[in-house]
Coordinates of C-alpha atoms in Angstrom, one line a residue:
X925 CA 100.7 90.8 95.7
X926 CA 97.9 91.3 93.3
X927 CA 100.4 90.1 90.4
X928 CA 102.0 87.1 90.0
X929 CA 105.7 87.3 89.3
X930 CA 106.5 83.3 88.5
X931 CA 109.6 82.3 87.8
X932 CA 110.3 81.2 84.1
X933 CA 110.6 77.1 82.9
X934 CA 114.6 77.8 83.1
X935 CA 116.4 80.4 84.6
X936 CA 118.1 83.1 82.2
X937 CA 121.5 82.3 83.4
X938 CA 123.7 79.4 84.1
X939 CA 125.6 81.1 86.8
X940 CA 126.4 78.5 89.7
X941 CA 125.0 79.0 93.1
X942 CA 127.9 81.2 94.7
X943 CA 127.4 83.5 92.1
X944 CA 123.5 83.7 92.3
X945 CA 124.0 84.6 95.8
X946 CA 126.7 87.3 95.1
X947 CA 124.5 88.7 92.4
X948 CA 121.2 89.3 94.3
X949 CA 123.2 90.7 97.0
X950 CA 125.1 92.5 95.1
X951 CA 121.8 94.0 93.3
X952 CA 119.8 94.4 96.8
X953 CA 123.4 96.6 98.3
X954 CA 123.3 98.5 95.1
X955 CA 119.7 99.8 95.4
X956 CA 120.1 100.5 99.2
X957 CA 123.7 102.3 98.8
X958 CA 121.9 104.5 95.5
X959 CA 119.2 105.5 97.6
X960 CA 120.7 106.4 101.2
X961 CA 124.3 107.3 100.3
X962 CA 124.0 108.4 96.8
X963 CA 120.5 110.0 96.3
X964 CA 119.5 108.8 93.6
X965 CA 115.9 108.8 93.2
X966 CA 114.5 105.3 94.3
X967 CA 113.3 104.6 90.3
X968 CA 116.8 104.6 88.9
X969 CA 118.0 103.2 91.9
X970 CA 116.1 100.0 91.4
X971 CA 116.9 99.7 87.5
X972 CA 120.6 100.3 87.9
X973 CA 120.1 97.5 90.7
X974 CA 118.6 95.5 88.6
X975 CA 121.4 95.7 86.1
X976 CA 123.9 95.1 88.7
X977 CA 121.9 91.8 89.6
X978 CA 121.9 90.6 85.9
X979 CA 124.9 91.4 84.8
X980 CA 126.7 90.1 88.0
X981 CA 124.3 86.7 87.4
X982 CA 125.9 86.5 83.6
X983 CA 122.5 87.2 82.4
X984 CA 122.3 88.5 78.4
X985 CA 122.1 92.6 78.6
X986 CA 119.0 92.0 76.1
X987 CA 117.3 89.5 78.6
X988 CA 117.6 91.5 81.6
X989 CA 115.8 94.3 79.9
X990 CA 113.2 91.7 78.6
X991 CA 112.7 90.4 81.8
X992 CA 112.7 93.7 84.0
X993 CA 110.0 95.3 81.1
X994 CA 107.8 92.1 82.0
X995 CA 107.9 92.7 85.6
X996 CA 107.3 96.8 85.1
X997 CA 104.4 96.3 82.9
X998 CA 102.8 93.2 85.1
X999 CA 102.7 95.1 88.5
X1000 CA 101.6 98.7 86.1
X1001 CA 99.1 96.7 84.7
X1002 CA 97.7 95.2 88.0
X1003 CA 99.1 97.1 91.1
X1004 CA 99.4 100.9 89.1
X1005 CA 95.7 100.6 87.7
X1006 CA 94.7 99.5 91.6
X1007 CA 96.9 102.4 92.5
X1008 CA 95.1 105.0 90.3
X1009 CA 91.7 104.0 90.8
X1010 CA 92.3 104.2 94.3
X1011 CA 93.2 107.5 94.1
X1012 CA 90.4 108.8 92.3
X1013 CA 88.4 107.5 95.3
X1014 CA 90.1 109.1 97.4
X1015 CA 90.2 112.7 96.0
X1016 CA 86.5 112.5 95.4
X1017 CA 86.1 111.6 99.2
X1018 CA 88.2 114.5 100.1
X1019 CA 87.0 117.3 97.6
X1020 CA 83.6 116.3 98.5
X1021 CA 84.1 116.8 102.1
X1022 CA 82.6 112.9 102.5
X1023 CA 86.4 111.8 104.0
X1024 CA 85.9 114.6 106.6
X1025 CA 82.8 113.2 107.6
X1026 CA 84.2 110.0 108.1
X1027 CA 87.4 111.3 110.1
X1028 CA 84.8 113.2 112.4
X1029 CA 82.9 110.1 113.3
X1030 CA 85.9 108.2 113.8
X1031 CA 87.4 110.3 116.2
X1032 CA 84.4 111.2 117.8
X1033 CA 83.2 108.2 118.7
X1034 CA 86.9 107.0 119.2
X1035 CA 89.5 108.4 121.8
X1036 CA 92.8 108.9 121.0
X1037 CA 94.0 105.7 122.9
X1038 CA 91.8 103.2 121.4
X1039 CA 92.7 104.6 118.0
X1040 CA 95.2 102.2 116.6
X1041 CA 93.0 99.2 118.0
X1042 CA 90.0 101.0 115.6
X1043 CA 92.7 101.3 112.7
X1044 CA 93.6 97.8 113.3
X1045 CA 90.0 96.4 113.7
X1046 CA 88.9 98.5 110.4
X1047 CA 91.9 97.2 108.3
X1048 CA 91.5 93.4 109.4
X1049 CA 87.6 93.6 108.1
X1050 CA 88.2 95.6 105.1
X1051 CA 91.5 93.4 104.7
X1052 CA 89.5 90.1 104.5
X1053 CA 88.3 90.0 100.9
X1054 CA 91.2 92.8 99.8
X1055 CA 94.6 92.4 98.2
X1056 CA 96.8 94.7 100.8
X1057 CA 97.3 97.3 98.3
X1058 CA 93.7 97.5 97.4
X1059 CA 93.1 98.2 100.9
X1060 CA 95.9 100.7 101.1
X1061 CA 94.8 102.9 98.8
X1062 CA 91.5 102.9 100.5
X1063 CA 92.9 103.2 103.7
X1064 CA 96.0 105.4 103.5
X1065 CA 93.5 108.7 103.1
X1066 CA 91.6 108.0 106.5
X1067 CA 94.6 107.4 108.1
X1068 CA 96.5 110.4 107.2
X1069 CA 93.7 112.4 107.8
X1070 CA 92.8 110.8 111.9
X1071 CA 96.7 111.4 112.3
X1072 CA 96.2 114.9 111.2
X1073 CA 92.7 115.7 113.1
X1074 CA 94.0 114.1 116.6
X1075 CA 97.5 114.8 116.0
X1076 CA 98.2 111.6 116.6
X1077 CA 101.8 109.9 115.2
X1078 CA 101.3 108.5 112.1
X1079 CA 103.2 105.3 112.6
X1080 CA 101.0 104.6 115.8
X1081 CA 97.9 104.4 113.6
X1082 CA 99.4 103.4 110.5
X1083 CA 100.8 100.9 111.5
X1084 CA 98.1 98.6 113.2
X1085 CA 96.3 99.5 109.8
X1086 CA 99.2 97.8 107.6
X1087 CA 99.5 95.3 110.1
X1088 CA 95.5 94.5 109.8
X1089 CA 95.9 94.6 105.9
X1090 CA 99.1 92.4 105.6
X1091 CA 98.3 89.9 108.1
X1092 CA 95.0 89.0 106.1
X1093 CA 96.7 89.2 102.8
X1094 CA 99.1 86.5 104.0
X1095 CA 97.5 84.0 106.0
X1096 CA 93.5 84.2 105.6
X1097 CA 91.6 83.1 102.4
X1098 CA 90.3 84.2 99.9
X1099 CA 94.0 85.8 99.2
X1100 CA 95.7 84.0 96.3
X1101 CA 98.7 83.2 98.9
X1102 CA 96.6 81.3 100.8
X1103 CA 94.4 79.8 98.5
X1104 CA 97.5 78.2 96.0
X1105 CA 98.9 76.7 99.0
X1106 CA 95.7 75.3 100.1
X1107 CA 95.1 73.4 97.1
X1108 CA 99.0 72.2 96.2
X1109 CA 98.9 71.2 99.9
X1110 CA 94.7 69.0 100.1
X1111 CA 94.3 71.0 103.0
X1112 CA 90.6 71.7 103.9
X1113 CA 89.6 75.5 103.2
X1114 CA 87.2 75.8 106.2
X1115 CA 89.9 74.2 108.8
X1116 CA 92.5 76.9 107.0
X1117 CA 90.3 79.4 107.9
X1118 CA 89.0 79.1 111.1
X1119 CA 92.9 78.2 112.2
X1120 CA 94.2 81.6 110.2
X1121 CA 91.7 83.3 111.6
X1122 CA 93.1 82.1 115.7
X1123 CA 96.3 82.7 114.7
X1124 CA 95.3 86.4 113.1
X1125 CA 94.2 88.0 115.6
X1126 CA 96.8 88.1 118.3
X1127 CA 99.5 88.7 115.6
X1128 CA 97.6 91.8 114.5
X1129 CA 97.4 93.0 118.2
X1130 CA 101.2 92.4 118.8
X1131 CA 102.3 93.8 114.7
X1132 CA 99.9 96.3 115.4
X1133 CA 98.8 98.5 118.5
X1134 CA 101.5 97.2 120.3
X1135 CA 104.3 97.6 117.7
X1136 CA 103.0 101.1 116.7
X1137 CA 103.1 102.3 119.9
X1138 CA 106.4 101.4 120.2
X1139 CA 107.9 102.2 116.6
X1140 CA 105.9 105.7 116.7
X1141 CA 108.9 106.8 119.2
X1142 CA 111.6 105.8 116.8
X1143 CA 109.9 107.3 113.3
X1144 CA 108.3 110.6 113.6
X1145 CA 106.7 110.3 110.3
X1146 CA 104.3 113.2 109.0
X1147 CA 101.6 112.8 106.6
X1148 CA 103.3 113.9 102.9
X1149 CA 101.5 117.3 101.8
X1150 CA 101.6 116.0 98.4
X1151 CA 99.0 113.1 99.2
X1152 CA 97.2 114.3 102.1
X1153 CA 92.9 114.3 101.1
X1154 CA 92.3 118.1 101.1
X1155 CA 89.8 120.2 99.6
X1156 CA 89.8 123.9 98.7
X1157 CA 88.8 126.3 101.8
X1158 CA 85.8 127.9 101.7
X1159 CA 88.1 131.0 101.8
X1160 CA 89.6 130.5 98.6
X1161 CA 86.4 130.8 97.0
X1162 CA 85.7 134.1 98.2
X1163 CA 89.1 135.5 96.6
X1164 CA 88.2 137.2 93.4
X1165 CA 90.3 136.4 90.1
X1166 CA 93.1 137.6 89.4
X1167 CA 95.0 137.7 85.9
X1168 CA 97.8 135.2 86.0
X1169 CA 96.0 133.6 89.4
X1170 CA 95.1 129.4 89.0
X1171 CA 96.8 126.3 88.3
X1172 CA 97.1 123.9 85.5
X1173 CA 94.7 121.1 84.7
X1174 CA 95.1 117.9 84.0
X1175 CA 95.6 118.5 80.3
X1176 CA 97.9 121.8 81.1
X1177 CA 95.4 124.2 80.8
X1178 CA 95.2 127.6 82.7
X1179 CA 92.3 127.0 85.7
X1180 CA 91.1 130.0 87.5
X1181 CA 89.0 130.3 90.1
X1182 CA 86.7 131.4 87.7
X1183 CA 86.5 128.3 86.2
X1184 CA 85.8 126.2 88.7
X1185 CA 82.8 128.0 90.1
X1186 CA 81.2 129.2 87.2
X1187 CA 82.2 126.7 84.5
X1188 CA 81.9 127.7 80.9
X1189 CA 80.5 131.1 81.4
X1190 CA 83.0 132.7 79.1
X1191 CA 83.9 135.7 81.5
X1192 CA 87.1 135.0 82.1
X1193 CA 88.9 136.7 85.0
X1194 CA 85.1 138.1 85.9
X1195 CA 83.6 138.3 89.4
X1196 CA 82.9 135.0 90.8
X1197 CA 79.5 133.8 91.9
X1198 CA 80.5 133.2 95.0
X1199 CA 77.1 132.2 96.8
X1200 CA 75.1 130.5 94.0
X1201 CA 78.3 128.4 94.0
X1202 CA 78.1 127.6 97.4
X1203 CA 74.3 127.4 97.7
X1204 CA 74.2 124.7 94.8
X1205 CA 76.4 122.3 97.1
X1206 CA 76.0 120.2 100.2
X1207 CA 78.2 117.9 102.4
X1208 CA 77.5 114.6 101.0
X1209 CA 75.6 112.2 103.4
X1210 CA 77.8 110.1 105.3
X1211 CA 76.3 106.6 104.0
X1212 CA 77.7 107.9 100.5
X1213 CA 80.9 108.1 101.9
X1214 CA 80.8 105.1 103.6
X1215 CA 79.5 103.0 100.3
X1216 CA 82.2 104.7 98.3
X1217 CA 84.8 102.9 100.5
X1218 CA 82.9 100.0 101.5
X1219 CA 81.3 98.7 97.6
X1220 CA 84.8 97.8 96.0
X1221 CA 85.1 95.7 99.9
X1222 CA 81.5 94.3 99.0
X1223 CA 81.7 93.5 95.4
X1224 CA 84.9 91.5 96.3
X1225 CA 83.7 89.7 99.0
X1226 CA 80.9 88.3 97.0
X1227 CA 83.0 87.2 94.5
X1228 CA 84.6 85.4 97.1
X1229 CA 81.6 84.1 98.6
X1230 CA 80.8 82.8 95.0
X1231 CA 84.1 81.1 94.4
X1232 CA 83.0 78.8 97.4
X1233 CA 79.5 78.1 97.0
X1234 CA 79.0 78.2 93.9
X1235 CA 79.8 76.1 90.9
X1236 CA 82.0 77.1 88.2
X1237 CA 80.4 77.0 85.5
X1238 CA 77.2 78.4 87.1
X1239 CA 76.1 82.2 85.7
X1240 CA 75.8 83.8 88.9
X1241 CA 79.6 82.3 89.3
X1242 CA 80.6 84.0 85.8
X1243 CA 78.9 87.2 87.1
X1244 CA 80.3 87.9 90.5
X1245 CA 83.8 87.0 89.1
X1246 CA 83.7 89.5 87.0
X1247 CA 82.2 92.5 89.0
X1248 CA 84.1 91.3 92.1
X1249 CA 88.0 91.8 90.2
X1250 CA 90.0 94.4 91.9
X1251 CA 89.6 96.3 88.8
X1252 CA 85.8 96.6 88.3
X1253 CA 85.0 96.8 91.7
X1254 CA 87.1 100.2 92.1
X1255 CA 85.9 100.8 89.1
X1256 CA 82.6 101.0 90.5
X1257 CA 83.6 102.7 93.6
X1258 CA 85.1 105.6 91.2
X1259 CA 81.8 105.7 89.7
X1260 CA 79.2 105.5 92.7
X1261 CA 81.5 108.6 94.0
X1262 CA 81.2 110.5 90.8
X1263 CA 77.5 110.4 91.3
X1264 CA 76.7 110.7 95.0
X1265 CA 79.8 112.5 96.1
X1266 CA 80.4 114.9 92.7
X1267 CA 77.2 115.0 91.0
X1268 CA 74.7 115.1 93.5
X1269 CA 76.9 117.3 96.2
X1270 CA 76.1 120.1 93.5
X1271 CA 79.6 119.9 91.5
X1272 CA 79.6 120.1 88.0
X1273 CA 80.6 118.0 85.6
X1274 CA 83.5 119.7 84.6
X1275 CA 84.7 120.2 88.5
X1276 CA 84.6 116.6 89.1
X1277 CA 86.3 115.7 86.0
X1278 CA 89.2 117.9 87.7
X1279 CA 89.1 116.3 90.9
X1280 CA 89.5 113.0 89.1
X1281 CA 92.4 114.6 87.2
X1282 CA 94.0 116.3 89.7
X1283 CA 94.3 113.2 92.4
X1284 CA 96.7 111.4 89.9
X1285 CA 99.3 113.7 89.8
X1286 CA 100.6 113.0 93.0
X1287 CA 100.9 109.8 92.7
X1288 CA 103.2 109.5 89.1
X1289 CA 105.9 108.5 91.1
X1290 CA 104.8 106.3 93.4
X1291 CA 103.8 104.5 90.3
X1292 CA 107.1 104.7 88.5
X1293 CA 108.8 103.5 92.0
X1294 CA 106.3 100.1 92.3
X1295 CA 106.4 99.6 89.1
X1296 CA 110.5 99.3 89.2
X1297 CA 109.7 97.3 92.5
X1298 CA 108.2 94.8 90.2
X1299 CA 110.9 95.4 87.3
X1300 CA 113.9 94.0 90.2
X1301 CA 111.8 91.5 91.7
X1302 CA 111.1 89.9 87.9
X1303 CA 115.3 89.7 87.3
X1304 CA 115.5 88.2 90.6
X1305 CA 113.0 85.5 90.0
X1306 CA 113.9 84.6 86.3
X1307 CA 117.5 84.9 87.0
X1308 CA 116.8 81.6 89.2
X1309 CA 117.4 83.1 92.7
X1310 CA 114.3 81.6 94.0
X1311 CA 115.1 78.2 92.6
X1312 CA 118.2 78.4 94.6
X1313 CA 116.9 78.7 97.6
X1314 CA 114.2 75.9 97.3
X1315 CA 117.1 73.3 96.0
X1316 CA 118.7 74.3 99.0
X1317 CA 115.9 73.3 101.0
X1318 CA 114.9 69.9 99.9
X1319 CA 117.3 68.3 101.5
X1320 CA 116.8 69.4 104.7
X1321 CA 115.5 67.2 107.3
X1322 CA 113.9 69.6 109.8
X1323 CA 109.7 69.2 110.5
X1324 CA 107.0 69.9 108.1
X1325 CA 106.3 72.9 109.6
X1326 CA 109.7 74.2 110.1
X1327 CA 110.4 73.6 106.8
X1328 CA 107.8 75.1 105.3
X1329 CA 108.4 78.2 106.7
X1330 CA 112.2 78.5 106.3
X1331 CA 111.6 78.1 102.7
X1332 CA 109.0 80.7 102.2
X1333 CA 111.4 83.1 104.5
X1334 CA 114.3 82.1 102.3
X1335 CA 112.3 82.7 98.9
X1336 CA 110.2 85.8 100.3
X1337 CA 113.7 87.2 100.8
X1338 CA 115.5 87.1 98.2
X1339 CA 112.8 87.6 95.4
X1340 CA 110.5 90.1 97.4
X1341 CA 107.1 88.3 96.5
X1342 CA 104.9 86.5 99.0
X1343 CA 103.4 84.6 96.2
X1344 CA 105.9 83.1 94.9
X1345 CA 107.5 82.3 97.9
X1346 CA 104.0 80.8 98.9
X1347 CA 104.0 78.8 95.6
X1348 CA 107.3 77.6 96.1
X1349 CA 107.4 76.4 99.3
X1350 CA 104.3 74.5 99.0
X1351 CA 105.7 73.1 96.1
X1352 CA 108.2 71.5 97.8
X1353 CA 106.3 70.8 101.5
X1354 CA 103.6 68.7 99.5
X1355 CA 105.2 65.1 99.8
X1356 CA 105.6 66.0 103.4
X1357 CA 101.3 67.0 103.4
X1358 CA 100.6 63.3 102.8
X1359 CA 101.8 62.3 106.0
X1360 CA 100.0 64.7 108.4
X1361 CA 96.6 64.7 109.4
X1362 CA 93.2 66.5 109.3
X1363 CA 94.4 70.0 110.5
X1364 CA 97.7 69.4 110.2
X1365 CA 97.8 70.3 106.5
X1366 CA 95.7 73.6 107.5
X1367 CA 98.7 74.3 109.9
X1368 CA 101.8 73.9 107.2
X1369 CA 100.0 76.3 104.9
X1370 CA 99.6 78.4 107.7
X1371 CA 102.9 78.0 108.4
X1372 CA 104.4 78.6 104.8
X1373 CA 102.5 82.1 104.3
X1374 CA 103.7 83.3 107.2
X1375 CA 107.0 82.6 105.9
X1376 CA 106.0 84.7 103.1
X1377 CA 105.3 87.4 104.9
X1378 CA 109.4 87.8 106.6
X1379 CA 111.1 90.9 106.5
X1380 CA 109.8 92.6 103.0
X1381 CA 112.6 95.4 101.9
X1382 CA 113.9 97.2 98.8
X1383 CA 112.7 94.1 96.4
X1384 CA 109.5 94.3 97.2
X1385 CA 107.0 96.1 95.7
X1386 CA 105.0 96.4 98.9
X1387 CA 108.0 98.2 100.4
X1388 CA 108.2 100.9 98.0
X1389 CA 104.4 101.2 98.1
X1390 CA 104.1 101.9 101.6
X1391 CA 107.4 104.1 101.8
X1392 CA 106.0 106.7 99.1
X1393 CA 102.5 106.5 101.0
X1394 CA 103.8 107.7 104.1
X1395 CA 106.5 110.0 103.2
X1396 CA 109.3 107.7 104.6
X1397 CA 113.1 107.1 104.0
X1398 CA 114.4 104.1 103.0
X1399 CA 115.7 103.6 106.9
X1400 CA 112.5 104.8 108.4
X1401 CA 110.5 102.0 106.3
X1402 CA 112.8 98.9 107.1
X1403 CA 112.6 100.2 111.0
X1404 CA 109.0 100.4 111.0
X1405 CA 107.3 98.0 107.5
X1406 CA 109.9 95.8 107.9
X1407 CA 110.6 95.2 111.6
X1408 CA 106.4 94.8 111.0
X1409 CA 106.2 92.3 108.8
X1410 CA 108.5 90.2 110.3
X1411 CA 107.1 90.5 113.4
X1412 CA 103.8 89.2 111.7
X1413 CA 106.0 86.1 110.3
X1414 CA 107.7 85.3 113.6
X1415 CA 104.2 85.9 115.9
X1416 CA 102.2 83.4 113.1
X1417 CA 104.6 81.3 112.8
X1418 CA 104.8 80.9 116.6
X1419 CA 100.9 80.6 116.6
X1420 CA 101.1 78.1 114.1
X1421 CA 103.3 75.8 116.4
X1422 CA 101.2 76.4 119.7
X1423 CA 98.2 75.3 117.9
X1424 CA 99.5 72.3 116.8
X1425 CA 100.5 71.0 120.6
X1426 CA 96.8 71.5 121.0
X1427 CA 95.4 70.3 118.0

């Protein structure tokens, strides 16, 4: 995750272990049972399960509001600005008509069975210097729109995408995940690599094409009509004004058709200019809307590059770390689609200011819904939850590598973050670290994030992020997001353990 959830100096509560459990699975039934039995809309269902967790824990009522605030406002404040940047991309891609050019090279130079490979191969590379829900808001539009084009099930291609995203985020550096566990564990960052890299790609074939093939039987998932990239026919232009006939802006104004094509000529409800409109623009060239997807990719994968070549305190270190955060580089991508997408495809100002507007409507709730992801998750964590399950695990006497990624599975459970659960387990595997060798050390952080990566559900942000995305129940996204990730867990972990025979 792009935010960092860590659990407080002392847990709120002094609830014994029993109760701990009881209480998080207590809080995790209570969201579940809201949501699939009750209907409760998945934002309240996650803050009355959150209260359930606290107050079950013996957590102060004042404390568990404190504590799920901190978590709402970190993942808002990291994840939501992501999210709505993201989105502005991606209605400037599709009002432009740039996403459609993109979709039509895809699948023409594509057949429908090689598909989710492409998705899969396009997600890994793009994946690489992203956090996975940077690259799912970039993603997400492409692939709703292939699924649409081809008609093509959207779990079969949406699926080796996630997988692509997800199995990067966990195991590859640059990824926070990754690199904490690389430094609490001495491990060597080029051995990690090269190693996460082996074990990536068959676990992205096997989560991904393979798994979507299969899941796509079991899910029929369509694109939601709500956040699928589409611009205005051509044929809507044509209609003339009529009184009473237009939609709200972003600021709740009345906008006609009239206003749209022939901005600020104070003839409202007058004939439109239908073909001076339409003469002024042009499809955008396809390298625009490449660039527009591809320079947040860039700007962080130089950052990247920087953080291990060059020294810290070095300006052209200071400079790339700045341009190459999440933030600023969507930032940038926003703005480099203003221009060559809105501006120079022969929109106004005032028409691209509403495209920006009107592509953050639709996603107010998958806000509120990952935001209360990260509310849960934050009661879980300070409530001591995670502490539990490391204690538990220190006095095991299983392998290094088992170890590892029990822990991570344990913590990546019950608190919902692979961070965390990263953090935590190579707290507790680093004694062990100085008894292995060379690329064994590579191989137990390896091994602890894919142990972060088991079975994310209901307290994960992540889950809620991909449910709302692609217009899934709460059922539909543990059979298919779920089942994926901890295939991706088991199939790494399993990697892990054949490389070390060899190695």
């Amino acid at each position: 995750m792009v935010t960092l959830l860590a659990a407080p100096a002392e847990p709120l509560t002094n609830a014994g272990d029993t109760q701990l459990v009881l209480a998080a699975l207590l809080g995790i039934a209570a969201v579940v049972l809201l949501i699939a039995w009750g209907k409760v809309h998945p934002f309240l269902a996650l803050i009355l399960g959150a209260a359930v967790l606290g107050v079950v824990a013996a957590v102060p009522v004042d404390k568990i509001v404190t504590s799920f605030s901190g978590g709402v406002g970190s993942t808002v404040g990291g994840v939501g600005l992501l999210i709505a940047l993201g989105a502005m991309i991606g209605g400037l891609l599709a009002e432009s008509g740039g996403a459609d050019g993109i979709v039509e090279r895809v699948v023409g130079r594509v057949s429908g069975t090689a598909l989710p490979w492409a998705m899969a191969g396009v997600a890994a590379l793009i994946g690489l210097p992203l956090f996975f829900e940077v690259g799912v808001v970039l993603l997400v539009p492409i692939v709703l729109l292939v699924s649409l084009r081809v008609n093509v099930p959207l779990m079969k291609i949406g699926i080796p995408a996630l997988a692509g995203l997800s199995v990067l985020h966990g195991l590859v550096p640059p990824h926070p995940g990754p690199l904490v566990a690389i430094d609490a564990l001495g491990a060597n960052l080029g051995q990690t690599l090269a190693l996460g890299l082996l074990v990536a790609i068959p676990t992205v074939i096997i989560a991904g094409p393979v798994f979507g093939n299969f899941i796509a039987r079991y899910v029929p998932a369509t694109a939601p009509a709500a956040l699928l990239p589409t611009r205005r026919d051509a044929a809507d232009d044509r209609s003339p004004t009529r009184p009473g006939d237009g939609r709200l802006d972003a600021d709740g104004d009345l906008v006609t058709e009239d206003d749209l094509v022939n901005p600020g000529t104070g003839r409202p409800g007058g004939a439109i200019d239908e073909l001076a409109g339409r003469r002024s623009r042009r499809p955008p060239a396809l390298w625009a809307a490449v660039v527009t997807v591809l320079l947040p990719v860039v700007l962080m994968l130089l950052r990247a590059i920087g953080e291990l070549m060059l020294g810290e305190d070095t300006a052209g270190r200071k400079a790339l770390d700045i341009v190459g955060t999440p933030i600023i580089a969507l930032l940038a991508g926003v703005v480099f689609a203003m221009i060559f997408l809105g501006y120079r495809s022969g929109f106004s100002r005032t028409q691209v200011s509403g495209f920006l507007g009107g592509s953050l409507p639709p996603i107010a709730g998958i806000l509120l819904i990952v935001a209360a992801g990260g509310g849960f998750k934050q009661v879980l964590v300070d409530a001591g939850v995670g502490n539990l399950v490391a204690d538990a695990a220190e006095g095991a006497n299983l392998s290094p590598l088992l170890l590892g990624w029990l822990v991570a599975v344990g913590i990546r459970v019950a608190t919902g973050s692979a961070t965390v659960a990263t953090i935590t387990a190579a707290g507790i595997v680093a004694p062990l670290a100085a008894t292995l060798q060379g690329p064994e050390v590579a191989l137990l952080a390896l091994a602890i994030g894919c142990g972060s990566l088991f079975f994310s559900h209901v307290n994960d942000a992540g889950f809620w992020l991909v449910k709302e995305y692609f217009g899934l129940t709460v059922g539909q996204t543990i059979k298919s997001w779920s089942v994926m990730e901890t295939i991706i867990s088991v199939v790494g972990f399993l990697g892990v353990l054949l490389l070390d025979v060899f190695l």
